[in-house]
Amino acid sequence: MGVVDSGCSVHQGVAQSAAFVLHKNQLWLDESQPDQLAHGSKIIEVIKALAPVAEIVSAQVFQARYTTSAAQVAAAIDWLTDQDVRVVNLSLGLRNDSPALREACRRATSKGVILCAASPARGEPVFPAAYPGVFRMTGDARCGRKEISCLYSRFADFGACVRPLDDSIGSSGASLGCAHLAAHVAGYLHSSGSVSSSQVRTWLEAQARYHGPEQRTTAHG
């Protein structure tokens, strides 16, 4: 299973890793560095907890800051596809469409790779979640650790638990919901063998405890 993020901690024992770095307007494939942001590490913690059979391949596109480019993410997806991963978790979202990123997603999905990308529960679309064939994943406060919601809203297809394993509030959101859902998908693929993207979608729908968007109410004094 591929994870495109800020890397991993030295103790997480990923199967393989690489970094995609922009230097002087050139994209370089480099050795990954320990996760400085702790974001990728928390994503991997969730995946390992819910899908312990999954081997993690880490593609580092964030280093010291939460900034990356479409070129880095596209290269990471292409590299992970070449590593024969079956699922890619992308707990990130870029504001602008990119032909290079769109094509990387198309190449991956055409080879049967399941792309799970974070999408905000509300607001403008982000990429790669908005591309055809990519699963739009978000957080849903209704969901417990192993629960799924089927949304099919303007913004996202599925939702899941918003919290990291330590339940810290500051890290909660769509990125963690995406990680939970990607882990559920990885577990399903492990138990079911070779299945199509449409079969994965049908399975997620069948597993959903909640259907329809989370309703937000306003209290009146």
PDB file of C-alpha atoms in Angstrom:
ATOM      1  CA  MET A   1       0.000   0.000   0.000  1.00  0.00           C
ATOM      2  CA  GLY A   2       1.381   3.413  -0.949  1.00  0.00           C
ATOM      3  CA  VAL A   3       1.266   6.504   1.248  1.00  0.00           C
ATOM      4  CA  VAL A   4       1.973   9.921  -0.301  1.00  0.00           C
ATOM      5  CA  ASP A   5       2.696  12.244   2.596  1.00  0.00           C
ATOM      6  CA  SER A   6       5.445  13.649   4.842  1.00  0.00           C
ATOM      7  CA  GLY A   7       7.214  10.324   5.264  1.00  0.00           C
ATOM      8  CA  CYS A   8       7.365   8.027   8.268  1.00  0.00           C
ATOM      9  CA  SER A   9       9.117   7.698  11.602  1.00  0.00           C
ATOM     10  CA  VAL A  10      12.264   5.589  11.805  1.00  0.00           C
ATOM     11  CA  HIS A  11      10.437   2.980  13.906  1.00  0.00           C
ATOM     12  CA  GLN A  12       7.528   2.275  11.544  1.00  0.00           C
ATOM     13  CA  GLY A  13       9.318  -0.271   9.385  1.00  0.00           C
ATOM     14  CA  VAL A  14       7.970   0.600   5.964  1.00  0.00           C
ATOM     15  CA  ALA A  15       8.779  -1.817   3.149  1.00  0.00           C
ATOM     16  CA  GLN A  16      10.264   0.868   0.912  1.00  0.00           C
ATOM     17  CA  SER A  17      10.511   4.644   0.773  1.00  0.00           C
ATOM     18  CA  ALA A  18      11.608   7.512  -1.447  1.00  0.00           C
ATOM     19  CA  ALA A  19      11.396  11.299  -1.442  1.00  0.00           C
ATOM     20  CA  PHE A  20      10.334  13.582  -4.278  1.00  0.00           C
ATOM     21  CA  VAL A  21      12.078  16.924  -3.909  1.00  0.00           C
ATOM     22  CA  LEU A  22      12.046  20.166  -5.893  1.00  0.00           C
ATOM     23  CA  HIS A  23      15.441  21.857  -6.011  1.00  0.00           C
ATOM     24  CA  LYS A  24      16.189  24.815  -8.278  1.00  0.00           C
ATOM     25  CA  ASN A  25      12.988  24.092 -10.225  1.00  0.00           C
ATOM     26  CA  GLN A  26      14.106  20.514 -10.873  1.00  0.00           C
ATOM     27  CA  LEU A  27      12.332  17.426  -9.549  1.00  0.00           C
ATOM     28  CA  TRP A  28      14.616  14.893  -7.889  1.00  0.00           C
ATOM     29  CA  LEU A  29      14.131  11.367  -6.605  1.00  0.00           C
ATOM     30  CA  ASP A  30      15.991  11.202  -3.294  1.00  0.00           C
ATOM     31  CA  GLU A  31      16.292   9.149  -0.130  1.00  0.00           C
ATOM     32  CA  SER A  32      13.468   9.821   2.292  1.00  0.00           C
ATOM     33  CA  GLN A  33      14.147  11.607   5.566  1.00  0.00           C
ATOM     34  CA  PRO A  34      12.482  11.045   8.963  1.00  0.00           C
ATOM     35  CA  ASP A  35       9.053  12.644   9.140  1.00  0.00           C
ATOM     36  CA  GLN A  36       9.478  16.220  10.410  1.00  0.00           C
ATOM     37  CA  LEU A  37       5.769  17.034  10.470  1.00  0.00           C
ATOM     38  CA  ALA A  38       4.448  13.824  12.094  1.00  0.00           C
ATOM     39  CA  HIS A  39       1.553  13.873   9.633  1.00  0.00           C
ATOM     40  CA  GLY A  40       2.591  10.924   7.502  1.00  0.00           C
ATOM     41  CA  SER A  41       3.527   8.993  10.640  1.00  0.00           C
ATOM     42  CA  LYS A  42       0.008   9.411  12.038  1.00  0.00           C
ATOM     43  CA  ILE A  43      -1.491   8.338   8.723  1.00  0.00           C
ATOM     44  CA  ILE A  44       0.668   5.204   8.700  1.00  0.00           C
ATOM     45  CA  GLU A  45      -0.210   4.470  12.349  1.00  0.00           C
ATOM     46  CA  VAL A  46      -3.907   4.374  11.441  1.00  0.00           C
ATOM     47  CA  ILE A  47      -3.314   2.176   8.397  1.00  0.00           C
ATOM     48  CA  LYS A  48      -1.147  -0.279  10.334  1.00  0.00           C
ATOM     49  CA  ALA A  49      -3.721  -0.496  13.117  1.00  0.00           C
ATOM     50  CA  LEU A  50      -6.669  -1.177  10.815  1.00  0.00           C
ATOM     51  CA  ALA A  51      -4.845  -3.150   8.103  1.00  0.00           C
ATOM     52  CA  PRO A  52      -1.893  -4.830   9.842  1.00  0.00           C
ATOM     53  CA  VAL A  53      -1.278  -7.106   6.836  1.00  0.00           C
ATOM     54  CA  ALA A  54      -0.575  -4.128   4.567  1.00  0.00           C
ATOM     55  CA  GLU A  55       3.035  -3.464   3.592  1.00  0.00           C
ATOM     56  CA  ILE A  56       3.594   0.287   3.483  1.00  0.00           C
ATOM     57  CA  VAL A  57       5.549   1.999   0.712  1.00  0.00           C
ATOM     58  CA  SER A  58       6.175   5.634   1.618  1.00  0.00           C
ATOM     59  CA  ALA A  59       6.465   8.422  -0.969  1.00  0.00           C
ATOM     60  CA  GLN A  60       7.575  11.597   0.790  1.00  0.00           C
ATOM     61  CA  VAL A  61       6.369  14.844  -0.819  1.00  0.00           C
ATOM     62  CA  PHE A  62       6.342  17.096   2.278  1.00  0.00           C
ATOM     63  CA  GLN A  63       9.551  17.864   4.132  1.00  0.00           C
ATOM     64  CA  ALA A  64       9.779  20.682   6.696  1.00  0.00           C
ATOM     65  CA  ARG A  65       6.553  22.428   5.621  1.00  0.00           C
ATOM     66  CA  TYR A  66       3.060  21.494   4.488  1.00  0.00           C
ATOM     67  CA  THR A  67       3.804  22.530   0.930  1.00  0.00           C
ATOM     68  CA  THR A  68       4.192  20.371  -2.132  1.00  0.00           C
ATOM     69  CA  SER A  69       3.563  20.579  -5.874  1.00  0.00           C
ATOM     70  CA  ALA A  70       1.521  18.733  -8.455  1.00  0.00           C
ATOM     71  CA  ALA A  71       4.780  17.572 -10.056  1.00  0.00           C
ATOM     72  CA  GLN A  72       5.950  15.948  -6.809  1.00  0.00           C
ATOM     73  CA  VAL A  73       2.619  14.235  -6.152  1.00  0.00           C
ATOM     74  CA  ALA A  74       2.369  13.035  -9.760  1.00  0.00           C
ATOM     75  CA  ALA A  75       5.889  11.586  -9.617  1.00  0.00           C
ATOM     76  CA  ALA A  76       5.071   9.894  -6.313  1.00  0.00           C
ATOM     77  CA  ILE A  77       1.954   8.264  -7.789  1.00  0.00           C
ATOM     78  CA  ASP A  78       3.884   7.056 -10.834  1.00  0.00           C
ATOM     79  CA  TRP A  79       6.640   5.643  -8.630  1.00  0.00           C
ATOM     80  CA  LEU A  80       4.177   3.848  -6.361  1.00  0.00           C
ATOM     81  CA  THR A  81       2.388   2.413  -9.391  1.00  0.00           C
ATOM     82  CA  ASP A  82       5.736   1.040 -10.574  1.00  0.00           C
ATOM     83  CA  GLN A  83       6.163  -0.586  -7.133  1.00  0.00           C
ATOM     84  CA  ASP A  84       2.952  -2.552  -7.790  1.00  0.00           C
ATOM     85  CA  VAL A  85       1.016  -1.158  -4.851  1.00  0.00           C
ATOM     86  CA  ARG A  86      -2.705  -1.861  -4.909  1.00  0.00           C
ATOM     87  CA  VAL A  87      -3.948   1.138  -2.906  1.00  0.00           C
ATOM     88  CA  VAL A  88      -2.522   4.658  -2.593  1.00  0.00           C
ATOM     89  CA  ASN A  89      -3.473   6.945   0.288  1.00  0.00           C
ATOM     90  CA  LEU A  90      -3.283  10.647  -0.545  1.00  0.00           C
ATOM     91  CA  SER A  91      -4.204  12.578   2.593  1.00  0.00           C
ATOM     92  CA  LEU A  92      -3.646  15.870   0.826  1.00  0.00           C
ATOM     93  CA  GLY A  93      -5.356  18.217  -1.581  1.00  0.00           C
ATOM     94  CA  LEU A  94      -4.050  20.759  -4.080  1.00  0.00           C
ATOM     95  CA  ARG A  95      -6.187  23.726  -5.073  1.00  0.00           C
ATOM     96  CA  ASN A  96      -5.242  23.853  -8.743  1.00  0.00           C
ATOM     97  CA  ASP A  97      -5.852  21.354 -11.521  1.00  0.00           C
ATOM     98  CA  SER A  98      -2.707  19.974 -13.152  1.00  0.00           C
ATOM     99  CA  PRO A  99      -2.491  18.014 -16.413  1.00  0.00           C
ATOM    100  CA  ALA A 100       0.557  16.126 -15.105  1.00  0.00           C
ATOM    101  CA  LEU A 101      -1.223  15.072 -11.919  1.00  0.00           C
ATOM    102  CA  ARG A 102      -4.394  14.190 -13.812  1.00  0.00           C
ATOM    103  CA  GLU A 103      -2.380  11.948 -16.151  1.00  0.00           C
ATOM    104  CA  ALA A 104      -0.544  10.250 -13.277  1.00  0.00           C
ATOM    105  CA  CYS A 105      -3.898   9.399 -11.711  1.00  0.00           C
ATOM    106  CA  ARG A 106      -5.217   8.118 -15.034  1.00  0.00           C
ATOM    107  CA  ARG A 107      -2.161   5.887 -15.478  1.00  0.00           C
ATOM    108  CA  ALA A 108      -2.532   4.490 -11.976  1.00  0.00           C
ATOM    109  CA  THR A 109      -6.265   3.786 -12.164  1.00  0.00           C
ATOM    110  CA  SER A 110      -5.898   2.250 -15.644  1.00  0.00           C
ATOM    111  CA  LYS A 111      -3.586  -0.323 -14.028  1.00  0.00           C
ATOM    112  CA  GLY A 112      -6.134  -1.098 -11.316  1.00  0.00           C
ATOM    113  CA  VAL A 113      -4.594   0.979  -8.532  1.00  0.00           C
ATOM    114  CA  ILE A 114      -7.166   2.293  -6.057  1.00  0.00           C
ATOM    115  CA  LEU A 115      -6.492   5.971  -5.337  1.00  0.00           C
ATOM    116  CA  CYS A 116      -7.961   7.278  -2.072  1.00  0.00           C
ATOM    117  CA  ALA A 117      -7.621  11.064  -1.790  1.00  0.00           C
ATOM    118  CA  ALA A 118      -8.713  13.491   0.900  1.00  0.00           C
ATOM    119  CA  SER A 119     -11.511  15.900   0.080  1.00  0.00           C
ATOM    120  CA  PRO A 120     -12.981  18.574   2.379  1.00  0.00           C
ATOM    121  CA  ALA A 121     -16.517  17.935   3.566  1.00  0.00           C
ATOM    122  CA  ARG A 122     -17.424  21.386   2.254  1.00  0.00           C
ATOM    123  CA  GLY A 123     -15.860  24.010   0.018  1.00  0.00           C
ATOM    124  CA  GLU A 124     -14.045  24.061  -3.284  1.00  0.00           C
ATOM    125  CA  PRO A 125     -12.862  20.786  -4.876  1.00  0.00           C
ATOM    126  CA  VAL A 126      -9.238  19.776  -4.438  1.00  0.00           C
ATOM    127  CA  PHE A 127      -6.946  17.570  -6.480  1.00  0.00           C
ATOM    128  CA  PRO A 128      -6.377  14.696  -6.981  1.00  0.00           C
ATOM    129  CA  ALA A 129      -9.696  13.897  -5.255  1.00  0.00           C
ATOM    130  CA  ALA A 130     -11.651  15.701  -7.982  1.00  0.00           C
ATOM    131  CA  TYR A 131     -10.222  13.621 -10.832  1.00  0.00           C
ATOM    132  CA  PRO A 132     -12.252  10.825 -12.472  1.00  0.00           C
ATOM    133  CA  GLY A 133     -11.715   7.409 -10.951  1.00  0.00           C
ATOM    134  CA  VAL A 134     -10.291   8.728  -7.661  1.00  0.00           C
ATOM    135  CA  PHE A 135     -12.159   7.923  -4.438  1.00  0.00           C
ATOM    136  CA  ARG A 136     -13.050  11.167  -2.641  1.00  0.00           C
ATOM    137  CA  MET A 137     -12.573  10.486   1.066  1.00  0.00           C
ATOM    138  CA  THR A 138     -13.290  12.730   4.040  1.00  0.00           C
ATOM    139  CA  GLY A 139     -13.786  12.705   7.787  1.00  0.00           C
ATOM    140  CA  ASP A 140     -17.144  12.065   9.407  1.00  0.00           C
ATOM    141  CA  ALA A 141     -17.556  12.791  13.113  1.00  0.00           C
ATOM    142  CA  ARG A 142     -20.356  10.211  13.339  1.00  0.00           C
ATOM    143  CA  CYS A 143     -17.957   7.371  12.558  1.00  0.00           C
ATOM    144  CA  GLY A 144     -16.105   5.291  15.096  1.00  0.00           C
ATOM    145  CA  ARG A 145     -12.708   3.798  14.364  1.00  0.00           C
ATOM    146  CA  LYS A 146     -14.073   0.980  12.181  1.00  0.00           C
ATOM    147  CA  GLU A 147     -17.176   2.661  10.774  1.00  0.00           C
ATOM    148  CA  ILE A 148     -17.849   4.049   7.294  1.00  0.00           C
ATOM    149  CA  SER A 149     -20.339   6.555   5.956  1.00  0.00           C
ATOM    150  CA  CYS A 150     -21.589   6.633   2.372  1.00  0.00           C
ATOM    151  CA  LEU A 151     -21.999  10.292   1.424  1.00  0.00           C
ATOM    152  CA  TYR A 152     -22.066  10.826  -2.356  1.00  0.00           C
ATOM    153  CA  SER A 153     -22.322  14.537  -1.771  1.00  0.00           C
ATOM    154  CA  ARG A 154     -20.947  17.327  -3.947  1.00  0.00           C
ATOM    155  CA  PHE A 155     -17.767  17.103  -1.925  1.00  0.00           C
ATOM    156  CA  ALA A 156     -16.993  13.482  -1.017  1.00  0.00           C
ATOM    157  CA  ASP A 157     -17.962   9.872  -1.681  1.00  0.00           C
ATOM    158  CA  PHE A 158     -17.209   8.269   1.689  1.00  0.00           C
ATOM    159  CA  GLY A 159     -16.389   9.325   5.248  1.00  0.00           C
ATOM    160  CA  ALA A 160     -14.722   7.703   8.235  1.00  0.00           C
ATOM    161  CA  CYS A 161     -13.251   8.396  11.674  1.00  0.00           C
ATOM    162  CA  VAL A 162     -11.592  11.818  11.919  1.00  0.00           C
ATOM    163  CA  ARG A 163      -9.158  11.094  14.758  1.00  0.00           C
ATOM    164  CA  PRO A 164      -5.598   9.725  14.855  1.00  0.00           C
ATOM    165  CA  LEU A 165      -4.867   6.753  17.119  1.00  0.00           C
ATOM    166  CA  ASP A 166      -4.000   9.023  20.055  1.00  0.00           C
ATOM    167  CA  ASP A 167      -7.336  10.844  19.620  1.00  0.00           C
ATOM    168  CA  SER A 168      -5.646  14.242  19.539  1.00  0.00           C
ATOM    169  CA  ILE A 169      -7.980  16.912  18.218  1.00  0.00           C
ATOM    170  CA  GLY A 170      -5.472  19.079  16.371  1.00  0.00           C
ATOM    171  CA  SER A 171      -4.749  16.395  13.777  1.00  0.00           C
ATOM    172  CA  SER A 172      -8.353  15.445  13.042  1.00  0.00           C
ATOM    173  CA  GLY A 173     -10.064  15.944   9.703  1.00  0.00           C
ATOM    174  CA  ALA A 174     -10.370  14.738   6.127  1.00  0.00           C
ATOM    175  CA  SER A 175      -6.787  13.460   5.997  1.00  0.00           C
ATOM    176  CA  LEU A 176      -7.429  11.028   8.852  1.00  0.00           C
ATOM    177  CA  GLY A 177     -10.790  10.001   7.421  1.00  0.00           C
ATOM    178  CA  CYS A 178      -9.015   9.212   4.167  1.00  0.00           C
ATOM    179  CA  ALA A 179      -6.437   7.088   5.997  1.00  0.00           C
ATOM    180  CA  HIS A 180      -9.129   5.072   7.771  1.00  0.00           C
ATOM    181  CA  LEU A 181     -10.956   4.438   4.506  1.00  0.00           C
ATOM    182  CA  ALA A 182      -7.791   3.489   2.621  1.00  0.00           C
ATOM    183  CA  ALA A 183      -7.002   0.996   5.381  1.00  0.00           C
ATOM    184  CA  HIS A 184     -10.509  -0.502   5.115  1.00  0.00           C
ATOM    185  CA  VAL A 185      -9.989  -0.855   1.356  1.00  0.00           C
ATOM    186  CA  ALA A 186      -6.585  -2.487   1.847  1.00  0.00           C
ATOM    187  CA  GLY A 187      -8.100  -5.030   4.220  1.00  0.00           C
ATOM    188  CA  TYR A 188     -10.879  -5.799   1.756  1.00  0.00           C
ATOM    189  CA  LEU A 189      -8.416  -6.304  -1.099  1.00  0.00           C
ATOM    190  CA  HIS A 190      -6.301  -8.615   1.052  1.00  0.00           C
ATOM    191  CA  SER A 191      -9.297 -10.832   1.822  1.00  0.00           C
ATOM    192  CA  SER A 192     -10.909 -10.679  -1.625  1.00  0.00           C
ATOM    193  CA  GLY A 193      -7.995 -10.920  -4.053  1.00  0.00           C
ATOM    194  CA  SER A 194      -8.226  -9.180  -7.388  1.00  0.00           C
ATOM    195  CA  VAL A 195     -11.272  -6.897  -7.508  1.00  0.00           C
ATOM    196  CA  SER A 196     -12.189  -3.884  -9.603  1.00  0.00           C
ATOM    197  CA  SER A 197     -12.655  -0.288  -8.542  1.00  0.00           C
ATOM    198  CA  SER A 198     -16.411  -0.644  -8.964  1.00  0.00           C
ATOM    199  CA  GLN A 199     -16.402  -3.693  -6.675  1.00  0.00           C
ATOM    200  CA  VAL A 200     -14.498  -1.714  -4.051  1.00  0.00           C
ATOM    201  CA  ARG A 201     -17.076   1.054  -4.304  1.00  0.00           C
ATOM    202  CA  THR A 202     -19.950  -1.434  -3.935  1.00  0.00           C
ATOM    203  CA  TRP A 203     -18.253  -3.002  -0.915  1.00  0.00           C
ATOM    204  CA  LEU A 204     -17.790   0.367   0.787  1.00  0.00           C
ATOM    205  CA  GLU A 205     -21.454   1.180   0.207  1.00  0.00           C
ATOM    206  CA  ALA A 206     -22.459  -2.150   1.746  1.00  0.00           C
ATOM    207  CA  GLN A 207     -20.267  -1.593   4.800  1.00  0.00           C
ATOM    208  CA  ALA A 208     -21.552   1.919   5.505  1.00  0.00           C
ATOM    209  CA  ARG A 209     -23.270   2.476   8.825  1.00  0.00           C
ATOM    210  CA  TYR A 210     -24.399   5.962   7.827  1.00  0.00           C
ATOM    211  CA  HIS A 211     -25.888   7.089   4.524  1.00  0.00           C
ATOM    212  CA  GLY A 212     -26.092  10.675   3.451  1.00  0.00           C
ATOM    213  CA  PRO A 213     -24.083  13.699   4.620  1.00  0.00           C
ATOM    214  CA  GLU A 214     -23.486  14.457   8.257  1.00  0.00           C
ATOM    215  CA  GLN A 215     -26.131  16.930   9.429  1.00  0.00           C
ATOM    216  CA  ARG A 216     -24.911  19.990  11.290  1.00  0.00           C
ATOM    217  CA  THR A 217     -27.440  21.653  13.536  1.00  0.00           C
ATOM    218  CA  THR A 218     -27.411  25.038  15.211  1.00  0.00           C
ATOM    219  CA  ALA A 219     -28.437  25.352  18.840  1.00  0.00           C
ATOM    220  CA  HIS A 220     -30.804  28.195  19.694  1.00  0.00           C
ATOM    221  CA  GLY A 221     -30.800  29.689  23.165  1.00  0.00           C
TER     222      GLY A 221
END
